């Protein structure tokens, strides 16, 4: 099983709609989870960290399910500017060091007018 | 402005011609990494450095070298590039901490080896 798995999509979303996708991770000892956004051929940028209690930032909501080992991202009221690839990132548990991260391949979101 | 810079941004070279991609950060971060990104694959770590003069292999270190003589700089060296090293390369930095912090990525270097 891969460390981090994501359905690459693309997810074609009408403007204004809601889209959600999950990411599964293999190591139950992982403690830190993130969503990064990557625009085409540009550098990834942190979108949000994912906390155990779930967290929300404007139209974006992230959830963590430790029992089933997945994290989710939900985007409400999609904007054209949300079109990007969303990378799921998980810290690798020991014996890896603290800042060793595993990246998913990303969920590609295309918001359609 | 807090940033990570990489040079060059684009490079086309030939097999066997040594090259260096520079990376510099102005945030006084202890931790720096190099990643490569290829179609259909996630970001894969090449090398990382936890501080000056402390470097270690990541997941795909073959064919690469690094050095960390100063805190702000972390160059990636390809002694004898081959076509399978054609890729998009990102340098990243992050402060040290007990939990992983936000990674700050450079703008990327698109390398083509003919």
mmCIF file of N, CA and C in Angstrom, chain B residues 70-107:
data_model
loop_
_atom_site.group_PDB
_atom_site.id
_atom_site.type_symbol
_atom_site.label_atom_id
_atom_site.label_comp_id
_atom_site.label_asym_id
_atom_site.label_seq_id
_atom_site.Cartn_x
_atom_site.Cartn_y
_atom_site.Cartn_z
ATOM 1 N N UNK B 70 26.426 26.846 4.409
ATOM 2 C CA UNK B 70 25.821 28.002 5.073
ATOM 3 C C UNK B 70 24.358 27.668 5.315
ATOM 4 N N UNK B 71 23.796 28.295 6.322
ATOM 5 C CA UNK B 71 22.417 27.978 6.663
ATOM 6 C C UNK B 71 21.450 28.334 5.533
ATOM 7 N N UNK B 72 21.708 29.402 4.822
ATOM 8 C CA UNK B 72 20.746 29.878 3.850
ATOM 9 C C UNK B 72 20.805 29.145 2.509
ATOM 10 N N UNK B 73 21.905 28.460 2.222
ATOM 11 C CA UNK B 73 22.090 27.881 0.889
ATOM 12 C C UNK B 73 22.139 26.359 0.907
ATOM 13 N N UNK B 74 21.534 25.768 -0.105
ATOM 14 C CA UNK B 74 21.495 24.306 -0.183
ATOM 15 C C UNK B 74 21.517 23.912 -1.661
ATOM 16 N N UNK B 75 22.671 23.940 -2.298
ATOM 17 C CA UNK B 75 22.746 23.621 -3.723
ATOM 18 C C UNK B 75 22.589 22.133 -4.008
ATOM 19 N N UNK B 76 22.003 21.868 -5.167
ATOM 20 C CA UNK B 76 21.844 20.495 -5.663
ATOM 21 C C UNK B 76 22.794 20.312 -6.841
ATOM 22 N N UNK B 77 23.602 19.284 -6.767
ATOM 23 C CA UNK B 77 24.632 19.055 -7.779
ATOM 24 C C UNK B 77 24.340 17.756 -8.520
ATOM 25 N N UNK B 78 24.367 17.851 -9.846
ATOM 26 C CA UNK B 78 24.270 16.662 -10.689
ATOM 27 C C UNK B 78 25.622 16.510 -11.367
ATOM 28 N N UNK B 79 26.405 15.558 -10.896
ATOM 29 C CA UNK B 79 27.775 15.405 -11.404
ATOM 30 C C UNK B 79 27.787 14.951 -12.867
ATOM 31 N N UNK B 80 26.907 14.045 -13.200
ATOM 32 C CA UNK B 80 26.844 13.528 -14.572
ATOM 33 C C UNK B 80 25.375 13.278 -14.924
ATOM 34 N N UNK B 81 24.684 14.335 -15.304
ATOM 35 C CA UNK B 81 23.240 14.210 -15.532
ATOM 36 C C UNK B 81 22.910 13.186 -16.616
ATOM 37 N N UNK B 82 21.777 12.530 -16.416
ATOM 38 C CA UNK B 82 21.285 11.581 -17.411
ATOM 39 C C UNK B 82 19.831 11.931 -17.730
ATOM 40 N N UNK B 83 19.319 11.447 -18.856
ATOM 41 C CA UNK B 83 17.948 11.812 -19.261
ATOM 42 C C UNK B 83 16.894 11.478 -18.213
ATOM 43 N N UNK B 84 17.113 10.441 -17.400
ATOM 44 C CA UNK B 84 16.103 10.117 -16.385
ATOM 45 C C UNK B 84 16.079 11.123 -15.229
ATOM 46 N N UNK B 85 16.945 12.101 -15.265
ATOM 47 C CA UNK B 85 16.902 13.185 -14.289
ATOM 48 C C UNK B 85 16.163 14.408 -14.825
ATOM 49 N N UNK B 86 15.607 14.274 -16.005
ATOM 50 C CA UNK B 86 14.717 15.301 -16.522
ATOM 51 C C UNK B 86 13.504 15.355 -15.616
ATOM 52 N N UNK B 87 13.255 16.523 -15.035
ATOM 53 C CA UNK B 87 12.200 16.614 -14.031
ATOM 54 C C UNK B 87 12.004 18.069 -13.633
ATOM 55 N N UNK B 88 10.996 18.276 -12.780
ATOM 56 C CA UNK B 88 10.768 19.569 -12.142
ATOM 57 C C UNK B 88 11.282 19.451 -10.713
ATOM 58 N N UNK B 89 12.201 20.320 -10.351
ATOM 59 C CA UNK B 89 12.849 20.249 -9.045
ATOM 60 C C UNK B 89 12.403 21.409 -8.159
ATOM 61 N N UNK B 90 12.107 21.073 -6.906
ATOM 62 C CA UNK B 90 11.748 22.084 -5.927
ATOM 63 C C UNK B 90 12.664 21.998 -4.717
ATOM 64 N N UNK B 91 13.106 23.153 -4.296
ATOM 65 C CA UNK B 91 13.786 23.279 -3.021
ATOM 66 C C UNK B 91 12.754 23.764 -1.998
ATOM 67 N N UNK B 92 12.894 23.338 -0.759
ATOM 68 C CA UNK B 92 11.957 23.759 0.272
ATOM 69 C C UNK B 92 12.698 23.981 1.575
ATOM 70 N N UNK B 93 12.173 24.869 2.381
ATOM 71 C CA UNK B 93 12.749 25.074 3.710
ATOM 72 C C UNK B 93 11.637 25.126 4.742
ATOM 73 N N UNK B 94 11.997 24.810 5.967
ATOM 74 C CA UNK B 94 11.042 24.838 7.064
ATOM 75 C C UNK B 94 11.809 25.002 8.365
ATOM 76 N N UNK B 95 11.223 25.661 9.338
ATOM 77 C CA UNK B 95 11.930 25.766 10.616
ATOM 78 C C UNK B 95 11.912 24.436 11.344
ATOM 79 N N UNK B 96 12.905 24.221 12.183
ATOM 80 C CA UNK B 96 12.942 23.017 13.002
ATOM 81 C C UNK B 96 11.852 23.110 14.060
ATOM 82 N N UNK B 97 11.381 21.951 14.485
ATOM 83 C CA UNK B 97 10.352 21.940 15.520
ATOM 84 C C UNK B 97 10.013 20.527 15.914
ATOM 85 N N UNK B 98 9.239 20.394 16.966
ATOM 86 C CA UNK B 98 8.871 19.049 17.418
ATOM 87 C C UNK B 98 7.774 18.446 16.556
ATOM 88 N N UNK B 99 7.051 19.283 15.857
ATOM 89 C CA UNK B 99 6.077 18.792 14.884
ATOM 90 C C UNK B 99 6.394 19.419 13.537
ATOM 91 N N UNK B 100 6.024 18.754 12.463
ATOM 92 C CA UNK B 100 6.323 19.329 11.151
ATOM 93 C C UNK B 100 5.653 20.690 10.965
ATOM 94 N N UNK B 101 6.409 21.599 10.383
ATOM 95 C CA UNK B 101 5.905 22.929 10.098
ATOM 96 C C UNK B 101 5.633 23.094 8.611
ATOM 97 N N UNK B 102 5.097 24.233 8.267
ATOM 98 C CA UNK B 102 4.841 24.533 6.865
ATOM 99 C C UNK B 102 6.150 24.496 6.082
ATOM 100 N N UNK B 103 6.083 23.837 4.942
ATOM 101 C CA UNK B 103 7.216 23.830 4.019
ATOM 102 C C UNK B 103 7.052 25.016 3.072
ATOM 103 N N UNK B 104 8.128 25.775 2.913
ATOM 104 C CA UNK B 104 8.128 26.888 1.970
ATOM 105 C C UNK B 104 8.935 26.440 0.751
ATOM 106 N N UNK B 105 8.280 26.433 -0.378
ATOM 107 C CA UNK B 105 8.907 25.930 -1.593
ATOM 108 C C UNK B 105 9.442 27.069 -2.453
ATOM 109 N N UNK B 106 10.533 26.783 -3.129
ATOM 110 C CA UNK B 106 11.015 27.675 -4.161
ATOM 111 C C UNK B 106 10.147 27.549 -5.406
ATOM 112 N N UNK B 107 10.381 28.391 -6.417
ATOM 113 C CA UNK B 107 9.521 28.426 -7.603
ATOM 114 C C UNK B 107 9.720 27.248 -8.549
#
